[in-house]
Amino acid sequence: MSRIHIDGKVVEWVDLLKKRHWPWRLDVWPFAILYATWLLTVVPSIDFGDAVIVFGGLVAIHILVLLFTAWSVDFRCFVQYRKVKDIYHADACKITPSKFSGSKEIVPLHFRKTLAGSSSPPLDGGEIYFDFRKQCFIFSKERETFCKLPYPSKETFGFYLKSTGHGSEAKVAAATEKWGRNVFEYPQPTFQKLMKEHCMEPFFVFQVFCVGLWCLDEYWYYSLFTLFMLFLFESTMAKARLKTLTELRRVRVDSQTLMVHRCGRWVELPGTELLPGDVVSIGRSSGQNGEDKSVPADMLLLAGSAIVNEAILTGESTPQWKVSILGRGFEEKLSAKRDKSHLLFGGTKILQHTPDKSSHLKTPNGGCLAIVLRTGFETSQGKLMRTILFSTERVTANSWESGLFILFLVIFAIIAAGYVLKKGLEDPTRSRYKLFLSCSLIITSVIPPELPMELSIAVNTSLIALARRGIFCTEPFRIPFAGKVDICCFDKTGTLTSDDMEFRGVDGLTDSLDLQSDMTNVPVRTVEILAACHALVFVDNKLVGDPLEKAALKGVDWAYTSDEKAMPKKGGGQAVQIIQRHHFASHLKRMSVIVRVQEEFFAFVKGAPETIQDRLTDLPSLYVDTYKKYTRQGSRVLALAYKHLPDMAVSEARSLERDLVEIGLTFAGFAVFNCPIRADSASVLSELRGSSHDLVMITGDQALTACYVASQVHIISKPTLILSPARSGDGFEWISPDETDIVPYCEKEVENLSCSYDLCIGGNCFEMLQLTNSVLQVIPYVKVFARVAPEQKELIMTAFKTVGRMTLMCGDGTNDVGALKQAHVGVALLNAVPPAQSGDSSSSQSSKPKTKPAKPKKPKSGSELNGDSKTLSTVDPRVPSGSNRHITAAEKQRQKLKQLMDEMNEEGDGRSTPLVKLGDASMASPFTAKHASVAPTVDIIRQGRSTLVTTLQMFKILGLNCLATAYVLSVMYLDGVKLGDMQATISGIFTAAFFLFISHARPLPTLSAARPHPNIFCAYVFLSLLGQFAVHLLFLISAVNEASKFMPEECIEPDSDFHPNLVNTVSYMVNMMIQVATFAVNYMGHPFNQSIPENKPFMYALLAAAGFFTVITSDMFRNLNDWLKLVPLPKELQGKLIIWALLMFSTCYTWERLLRWAFPGRMPAGKKQQREGAATLQKKQL
């Protein structure tokens, strides 16, 4: 049992290891033998110079082995550890994380004796555990696997209500030993330590090795220039990471003093000393500066209620009402997903609290009674911290693809190096040292040193562009996924539609199907339900809560007071006193309140019409027809009902069980609300549809309402069918919204049906789909999912992923968490800021911005982290926009330069990920957008496509440059052709500048119907590479052969120092022309990024390079050519070179455009089927 499978969200499996004693390590004893052999046999038998070369080779291999132990965890295991089967013999373990959870690690295995006076020996009575990424995993002997350290967060409500905290000092000590202190602890690394880490990276070591080789070949300027660039990039990267980690260390558990019930009495303790299982008194508390203190850990309310601002975790600006678990069934188990209304999350702020005196434990300071569930990194805030902390390392763009691509290039290089070696060994006069040096240079030349830098710049440029638009990303590796997305799913309420509800009126009380909007004609009981059955609350004298409930209160023209009393503003109606609330629960689809009107008690209930239908004693004949009439129009309909309760004491009313309150009800009408569609929803979804994306709606709302809204925002365009239980009572059938078309349900026919109709299914059908194992046959073809519970949203996402779709889910950060996490690209919308102008592309930010985007409104109680985040403000506030026309040209230039410098200082070098702060991230999803609009989905897809395209063009350019370099260094080296030091340096500067400018190309403001190629390995890339390389090769050979004709018949020594001659001059010019042509031809502009003329810096760099060639080819400035060590060209050769260069460029350009036309980006398979289906439908109609 050397490998233990865990299959968790974080860890997949664990390998048990034991460290070898250092003499027996595989990086010690084999090399000791090799060194001894060298000393005793090699030194005496061969020339001392050759022996030193052998020794150098041994040392290089030894250093490489030592470096590999730092680079590869698997290699370090092999060299320094051995696998063991018995866990008691292990002292370390290798952790293999789940997909996209980071890289493998070796962590020590700990053994500890359990406290509480255990007399058993430590091996049997103790615990075996390891810590991985701030989480503790304990070995379970029964299950023979590691499990996450258990917290008391899944017990029964009875267990919590009986709890009185830790009863003795021994229990406190045992809990402290088990769970540790309630703090966020991570070591602060120094700049030196981070720099050392960066300098140990494989590519950096490889780059330094290449620089060493160039130095040996006497390219001093080029080597020093490259080395300087390397250290500059690595130090800025290390500095940026240091800044990020320092910023994260500022987030700490609030050390406010709390009353904690320990050892049978209340004691004062700081928040950092809390332990799971502690019973505490918690309420609103402010610091010295008046700032509200945050909740120090995740807690469950046992008594009392609180109003909490959870903006720092979910981004939801509406304060949440938290209630105690009194009244819940004793045997019911706590569920973190279902019972959020009872939980106080760490890091959130209590705005108001109401204590409850009826509890078994009285709090001494008037706080709410709560029990601590999770502390430290296991709290909700801790989980978000872990995501941010451990995803900063994950900026990558297709690392396995880049590895395979380099392997493909290395094969070419090995062939070239082998050719040089074979030819070189045939000539006995050649220096073996120079020969091996040139072979090493050929092989290393194909691995571009700037590759990792360029790939991370591509991703980080997108991250920075998104951050400027108020979109924050905690998992940067998902950005390239956004470019591959082919299906976009949207929540309805609060995402596609506005949060602002309009109350239309009441219906269903009479036989006439007329909406009653005049409340004086509506029964008093109905008005009282609308005025009192809600979860509105006063915070700082301001009424806050669900917009629908606010709209109802305003519609009936009643007032609600802070002492939980509803009363009419006009007339002499009776006041309604709320006694007890049973809050809305998504799995129940209803809420209720117990009220007192004068001395009578009533239960007021509201909820989904189909849920209330089963709880009524007397069902009106037109009940179903009435609510369906309004849902077909896209209105939100709530059924209202009430029940008269017998006389009882207030305490009895409060302890009534929910199920008894919400049964045997009398119908009181339907409340009808209009939910306006957001102004830009239709245009955004139309753009997504036009850019080869399938659209899907997933909502908790009624099917008819959902279908109406879906038709308004271009999600459905064909006739609609809704799957529902058959009226005959047996099985299911497809019914049109107006109930005229009825099609029997058959899972095998769903695909064909989806060609002619847009399909909708309700949450009540999911159970049937799961029982008949037909989830994958049905879900991928459905356009609208209605009445869906949060868990079912997750199932839908999983089904789409299983059939190979790349999914995007856009919703708010509260009830869509599971689906947002499951999707490849999850976008949580925080309704903090109005969206930026849709026409305003990110490209306009580099030009003169005209308007200053609105800053997000900061909630009153938002944390300081929420406020100081760099959100949307991209314009320098110091430049007054109105005075622009009076500014002189020089001042304008100065301002532009200053703004550019400020941006560069903010962004670093593009390698460092922009810091995501806690107020900007949502624990709900990888992407968080501070917009009350779905427009950010377009921004994310645009940046994703741009990153994909940029990555692809970088691979092609690097590939072509490397193949050309390998040829120049091999075949031409044998002919004695070399590059001068200054020539190599100039070439390096041009390449660096071009790469920088292409990686900063901005995406176009509109999405195109064309899709980017998702992978490097496709026919288009290979044909493009081979075709262009053939043209380049022809140009090189022809030019060098032509130059040879003008050369005197002198023999060039291959190993001699560099001397300028005609062949060298021509090969350098041709190589540089090929380099520039490669950038110009392979630059991917429209339809994804700016074209070359729009990407001004790149265009100017190309023009400068073309001008530079014209100058050096025509020999205008002799001094410049002398400095570059270029000899004058014969006149006829000058003309030929320029004509051939133009021919080479036009041939490559035509070949590339031809391939782009022949191999467009792949269309998703489902999309093709649907297009074919739509075509056949049109033919039928004709």
Short mmCIF file of C-alpha atoms in Angstrom, two decimals, residues 739-1031:
data_model
loop_
_atom_site.label_atom_id
_atom_site.label_comp_id
_atom_site.label_asym_id
_atom_site.label_seq_id
_atom_site.Cartn_x
_atom_site.Cartn_y
_atom_site.Cartn_z
CA GLU A 739 -50.57 23.90 -24.90
CA THR A 740 -51.50 23.39 -28.57
CA ASP A 741 -48.58 21.08 -29.55
CA ILE A 742 -48.08 17.87 -27.58
CA VAL A 743 -45.24 15.42 -28.42
CA PRO A 744 -44.73 12.15 -26.47
CA TYR A 745 -41.39 12.00 -24.64
CA CYS A 746 -38.81 9.54 -25.92
CA GLU A 747 -35.17 10.01 -24.97
CA LYS A 748 -33.91 8.73 -28.35
CA GLU A 749 -35.92 11.35 -30.22
CA VAL A 750 -34.61 14.34 -28.23
CA GLU A 751 -31.70 15.07 -30.60
CA ASN A 752 -33.96 15.12 -33.67
CA LEU A 753 -36.59 17.13 -31.80
CA SER A 754 -34.00 19.78 -30.87
CA CYS A 755 -33.41 20.46 -34.60
CA SER A 756 -36.98 21.71 -35.06
CA TYR A 757 -37.78 23.03 -31.57
CA ASP A 758 -36.07 24.78 -28.68
CA LEU A 759 -36.48 22.55 -25.62
CA CYS A 760 -37.16 23.46 -22.00
CA ILE A 761 -37.21 21.13 -18.99
CA GLY A 762 -38.16 21.76 -15.34
CA GLY A 763 -36.38 20.69 -12.18
CA ASN A 764 -39.12 18.10 -11.51
CA CYS A 765 -37.92 16.11 -14.58
CA PHE A 766 -34.35 15.71 -13.32
CA GLU A 767 -35.17 12.80 -11.04
CA MET A 768 -36.73 10.93 -13.98
CA LEU A 769 -33.66 11.63 -16.17
CA GLN A 770 -31.33 10.35 -13.44
CA LEU A 771 -33.41 7.23 -12.80
CA THR A 772 -33.53 6.35 -16.52
CA ASN A 773 -29.81 7.23 -17.02
CA SER A 774 -30.78 9.59 -19.83
CA VAL A 775 -29.15 12.78 -18.48
CA LEU A 776 -26.55 12.82 -21.29
CA GLN A 777 -29.13 12.04 -23.98
CA VAL A 778 -31.37 14.98 -23.00
CA ILE A 779 -29.51 17.80 -21.20
CA PRO A 780 -27.06 18.72 -24.02
CA TYR A 781 -30.00 19.54 -26.33
CA VAL A 782 -32.00 21.67 -23.89
CA LYS A 783 -32.02 25.48 -24.16
CA VAL A 784 -33.95 26.49 -21.02
CA PHE A 785 -33.80 24.86 -17.60
CA ALA A 786 -36.52 26.09 -15.22
CA ARG A 787 -37.34 25.58 -11.51
CA VAL A 788 -33.81 24.30 -11.01
CA ALA A 789 -32.36 23.85 -7.51
CA PRO A 790 -28.70 24.93 -6.94
CA GLU A 791 -27.50 21.28 -6.87
CA GLN A 792 -29.21 20.62 -10.21
CA LYS A 793 -27.38 23.58 -11.78
CA GLU A 794 -24.16 21.76 -10.91
CA LEU A 795 -25.46 18.56 -12.55
CA ILE A 796 -26.28 20.47 -15.78
CA MET A 797 -22.72 21.88 -15.94
CA THR A 798 -21.22 18.41 -15.36
CA ALA A 799 -23.40 16.95 -18.15
CA PHE A 800 -22.25 19.61 -20.63
CA LYS A 801 -18.61 19.02 -19.70
CA THR A 802 -19.02 15.23 -20.02
CA VAL A 803 -20.16 15.54 -23.65
CA GLY A 804 -17.06 17.63 -24.41
CA ARG A 805 -18.49 21.15 -24.34
CA MET A 806 -16.40 24.09 -23.09
CA THR A 807 -18.76 25.83 -20.68
CA LEU A 808 -19.18 29.37 -19.40
CA MET A 809 -21.62 30.03 -16.54
CA CYS A 810 -22.68 33.54 -15.61
CA GLY A 811 -24.71 34.17 -12.46
CA ASP A 812 -24.69 35.99 -9.16
CA GLY A 813 -22.40 34.83 -6.39
CA THR A 814 -25.05 33.52 -3.99
CA ASN A 815 -27.17 30.60 -5.24
CA ASP A 816 -25.10 29.74 -8.33
CA VAL A 817 -21.87 28.85 -6.50
CA GLY A 818 -21.81 25.14 -7.43
CA ALA A 819 -22.43 25.75 -11.14
CA LEU A 820 -19.93 28.62 -11.27
CA LYS A 821 -17.27 26.33 -9.78
CA GLN A 822 -18.13 23.45 -12.14
CA ALA A 823 -17.98 25.49 -15.35
CA HIS A 824 -14.68 25.89 -17.23
CA VAL A 825 -15.25 29.65 -16.95
CA GLY A 826 -17.45 30.82 -14.07
CA VAL A 827 -18.37 34.52 -13.95
CA ALA A 828 -19.94 35.88 -10.76
CA LEU A 829 -21.64 39.25 -11.22
CA LEU A 830 -21.48 41.65 -8.27
CA ASN A 831 -24.12 44.29 -8.66
CA ALA A 832 -21.84 47.10 -7.55
CA VAL A 833 -21.22 49.14 -10.65
CA PRO A 834 -23.15 50.13 -13.77
CA PRO A 835 -21.46 48.56 -16.81
CA ALA A 836 -18.97 50.46 -18.93
CA GLN A 837 -20.23 51.56 -22.36
CA SER A 838 -20.54 48.44 -24.49
CA GLY A 839 -18.93 50.20 -27.44
CA ASP A 840 -15.92 51.09 -25.33
CA SER A 841 -13.40 48.43 -26.13
CA SER A 842 -10.27 47.87 -24.17
CA SER A 843 -8.42 49.34 -27.14
CA SER A 844 -9.90 52.74 -26.40
CA GLN A 845 -8.14 52.72 -23.07
CA SER A 846 -4.80 53.15 -24.73
CA SER A 847 -6.04 56.00 -26.85
CA LYS A 848 -7.55 59.17 -25.38
CA PRO A 849 -10.27 58.08 -22.94
CA LYS A 850 -13.26 60.39 -23.07
CA THR A 851 -15.23 59.43 -20.01
CA LYS A 852 -14.19 58.35 -16.61
CA PRO A 853 -15.93 55.09 -15.69
CA ALA A 854 -17.94 55.11 -12.51
CA LYS A 855 -16.20 53.88 -9.40
CA PRO A 856 -17.95 51.10 -7.51
CA LYS A 857 -20.17 52.17 -4.69
CA LYS A 858 -18.56 51.05 -1.51
CA PRO A 859 -21.02 49.51 0.95
CA LYS A 860 -21.16 51.39 4.21
CA SER A 861 -19.69 48.52 6.10
CA GLY A 862 -17.38 47.24 3.35
CA SER A 863 -13.87 46.45 4.44
CA GLU A 864 -10.92 48.64 3.64
CA LEU A 865 -9.79 45.93 1.24
CA ASN A 866 -13.00 46.48 -0.65
CA GLY A 867 -12.36 50.15 -1.06
CA ASP A 868 -8.72 50.47 -1.99
CA SER A 869 -8.87 47.98 -4.84
CA LYS A 870 -7.87 49.31 -8.23
CA THR A 871 -11.12 48.83 -10.09
CA LEU A 872 -12.26 50.58 -13.20
CA SER A 873 -10.52 53.92 -13.11
CA THR A 874 -8.15 53.87 -16.05
CA VAL A 875 -7.96 57.61 -16.66
CA ASP A 876 -5.39 59.65 -14.80
CA PRO A 877 -7.63 61.71 -12.49
CA ARG A 878 -5.05 64.49 -12.42
CA VAL A 879 -5.68 65.29 -16.10
CA PRO A 880 -8.83 67.44 -16.42
CA SER A 881 -10.77 66.10 -19.40
CA GLY A 882 -12.46 69.39 -20.22
CA SER A 883 -9.24 71.32 -20.80
CA ASN A 884 -7.80 68.94 -23.40
CA ARG A 885 -8.35 71.20 -26.41
CA HIS A 886 -6.23 74.02 -24.92
CA ILE A 887 -3.21 71.81 -24.26
CA THR A 888 -0.13 72.30 -26.43
CA ALA A 889 1.26 69.42 -28.43
CA ALA A 890 4.32 69.21 -26.16
CA GLU A 891 2.17 69.04 -23.01
CA LYS A 892 -0.01 66.42 -24.64
CA GLN A 893 3.06 64.30 -25.33
CA ARG A 894 4.27 64.80 -21.77
CA GLN A 895 0.90 63.73 -20.36
CA LYS A 896 0.81 60.68 -22.63
CA LEU A 897 4.31 59.72 -21.57
CA LYS A 898 3.47 60.23 -17.88
CA GLN A 899 0.33 58.10 -18.20
CA LEU A 900 2.31 55.41 -20.02
CA MET A 901 4.98 55.44 -17.28
CA ASP A 902 2.29 55.21 -14.55
CA GLU A 903 0.71 52.26 -16.35
CA MET A 904 4.06 50.54 -16.70
CA ASN A 905 4.83 51.08 -13.04
CA GLU A 906 1.46 49.61 -12.12
CA GLU A 907 1.72 46.67 -14.47
CA GLY A 908 5.35 45.75 -13.94
CA ASP A 909 6.64 43.82 -16.93
CA GLY A 910 3.46 41.95 -17.76
CA ARG A 911 4.87 38.80 -16.19
CA SER A 912 3.45 39.48 -12.76
CA THR A 913 -0.18 38.62 -12.16
CA PRO A 914 -2.21 41.64 -11.04
CA LEU A 915 -3.08 41.24 -7.39
CA VAL A 916 -6.64 40.12 -6.69
CA LYS A 917 -7.81 41.47 -3.36
CA LEU A 918 -10.43 39.94 -1.11
CA GLY A 919 -13.02 42.61 -1.85
CA ASP A 920 -12.62 42.01 -5.58
CA ALA A 921 -12.72 38.21 -5.58
CA SER A 922 -15.81 36.19 -4.92
CA MET A 923 -15.54 32.80 -3.30
CA ALA A 924 -18.16 31.77 -5.83
CA SER A 925 -16.14 31.62 -9.01
CA PRO A 926 -12.78 32.11 -10.76
CA PHE A 927 -13.96 35.33 -12.45
CA THR A 928 -15.69 38.12 -10.57
CA ALA A 929 -17.17 41.08 -12.42
CA LYS A 930 -18.15 44.29 -10.68
CA HIS A 931 -20.97 44.97 -13.12
CA ALA A 932 -24.75 44.81 -12.99
CA SER A 933 -24.77 43.40 -16.53
CA VAL A 934 -23.81 40.30 -18.56
CA ALA A 935 -21.40 42.38 -20.71
CA PRO A 936 -18.29 41.06 -18.82
CA THR A 937 -18.86 37.62 -20.43
CA VAL A 938 -18.04 39.19 -23.81
CA ASP A 939 -14.92 40.87 -22.36
CA ILE A 940 -13.72 37.58 -20.87
CA ILE A 941 -14.29 35.64 -24.12
CA ARG A 942 -12.59 38.41 -26.15
CA GLN A 943 -9.53 38.33 -23.88
CA GLY A 944 -9.56 34.50 -23.88
CA ARG A 945 -9.60 34.36 -27.67
CA SER A 946 -6.89 37.03 -27.82
CA THR A 947 -4.67 35.01 -25.44
CA LEU A 948 -5.22 31.81 -27.45
CA VAL A 949 -4.39 33.54 -30.73
CA THR A 950 -1.34 35.34 -29.26
CA THR A 951 -0.02 32.06 -27.85
CA LEU A 952 -0.49 30.31 -31.20
CA GLN A 953 1.29 33.05 -33.18
CA MET A 954 4.17 33.09 -30.64
CA PHE A 955 4.70 29.35 -31.08
CA LYS A 956 4.71 29.70 -34.87
CA ILE A 957 7.15 32.67 -34.85
CA LEU A 958 9.48 31.01 -32.33
CA GLY A 959 9.34 27.77 -34.32
CA LEU A 960 10.26 29.43 -37.63
CA ASN A 961 13.02 31.54 -36.05
CA CYS A 962 14.51 28.49 -34.35
CA LEU A 963 14.46 26.34 -37.49
CA ALA A 964 16.20 29.11 -39.46
CA THR A 965 18.78 29.60 -36.68
CA ALA A 966 19.50 25.84 -36.52
CA TYR A 967 20.17 25.85 -40.29
CA VAL A 968 22.43 28.94 -40.12
CA LEU A 969 24.41 27.54 -37.20
CA SER A 970 24.85 24.09 -38.76
CA VAL A 971 25.24 24.05 -42.57
CA MET A 972 26.64 27.59 -42.79
CA TYR A 973 28.93 27.04 -39.79
CA LEU A 974 30.66 24.24 -41.72
CA ASP A 975 31.33 26.79 -44.48
CA GLY A 976 32.92 29.09 -41.91
CA VAL A 977 30.03 31.60 -41.82
CA LYS A 978 29.64 33.23 -38.41
CA LEU A 979 27.74 36.18 -36.96
CA GLY A 980 29.51 39.16 -35.45
CA ASP A 981 28.94 39.99 -31.75
CA MET A 982 27.25 43.34 -32.48
CA GLN A 983 25.16 41.70 -35.24
CA ALA A 984 23.78 39.10 -32.79
CA THR A 985 23.02 41.85 -30.22
CA ILE A 986 21.06 43.99 -32.73
CA SER A 987 19.13 40.89 -33.85
CA GLY A 988 18.30 40.07 -30.19
CA ILE A 989 17.03 43.62 -29.50
CA PHE A 990 14.71 43.51 -32.54
CA THR A 991 13.28 40.11 -31.52
CA ALA A 992 12.64 41.24 -27.91
CA ALA A 993 10.89 44.43 -29.12
CA PHE A 994 8.69 42.56 -31.61
CA PHE A 995 7.59 40.00 -29.02
CA LEU A 996 6.75 42.71 -26.52
CA PHE A 997 4.60 44.57 -29.06
CA ILE A 998 2.69 41.56 -30.39
CA SER A 999 1.88 40.33 -26.88
CA HIS A 1000 0.29 43.71 -26.10
CA ALA A 1001 -2.05 43.62 -29.11
CA ARG A 1002 -5.55 44.38 -27.88
CA PRO A 1003 -8.61 42.31 -28.83
CA LEU A 1004 -11.23 43.80 -31.16
CA PRO A 1005 -14.30 45.33 -29.49
CA THR A 1006 -16.70 42.88 -31.17
CA LEU A 1007 -16.57 39.08 -31.23
CA SER A 1008 -16.34 37.41 -34.61
CA ALA A 1009 -18.21 34.36 -35.85
CA ALA A 1010 -14.83 32.77 -36.62
CA ARG A 1011 -13.29 30.75 -33.80
CA PRO A 1012 -9.57 30.55 -32.93
CA HIS A 1013 -7.72 27.23 -33.25
CA PRO A 1014 -7.87 25.68 -29.76
CA ASN A 1015 -4.60 23.71 -30.03
CA ILE A 1016 -1.09 24.13 -31.43
CA PHE A 1017 -1.14 20.63 -32.92
CA CYS A 1018 -3.32 20.97 -35.97
CA ALA A 1019 -2.87 20.71 -39.74
CA TYR A 1020 -2.97 24.50 -40.13
CA VAL A 1021 0.05 25.12 -37.84
CA PHE A 1022 2.20 22.32 -39.28
CA LEU A 1023 1.50 23.16 -42.92
CA SER A 1024 2.12 26.84 -42.22
CA LEU A 1025 5.45 26.10 -40.48
CA LEU A 1026 6.72 23.70 -43.14
CA GLY A 1027 5.64 25.89 -46.08
CA GLN A 1028 7.20 29.07 -44.70
CA PHE A 1029 10.39 27.25 -43.61
CA ALA A 1030 10.82 25.88 -47.15
CA VAL A 1031 10.54 29.42 -48.61
#
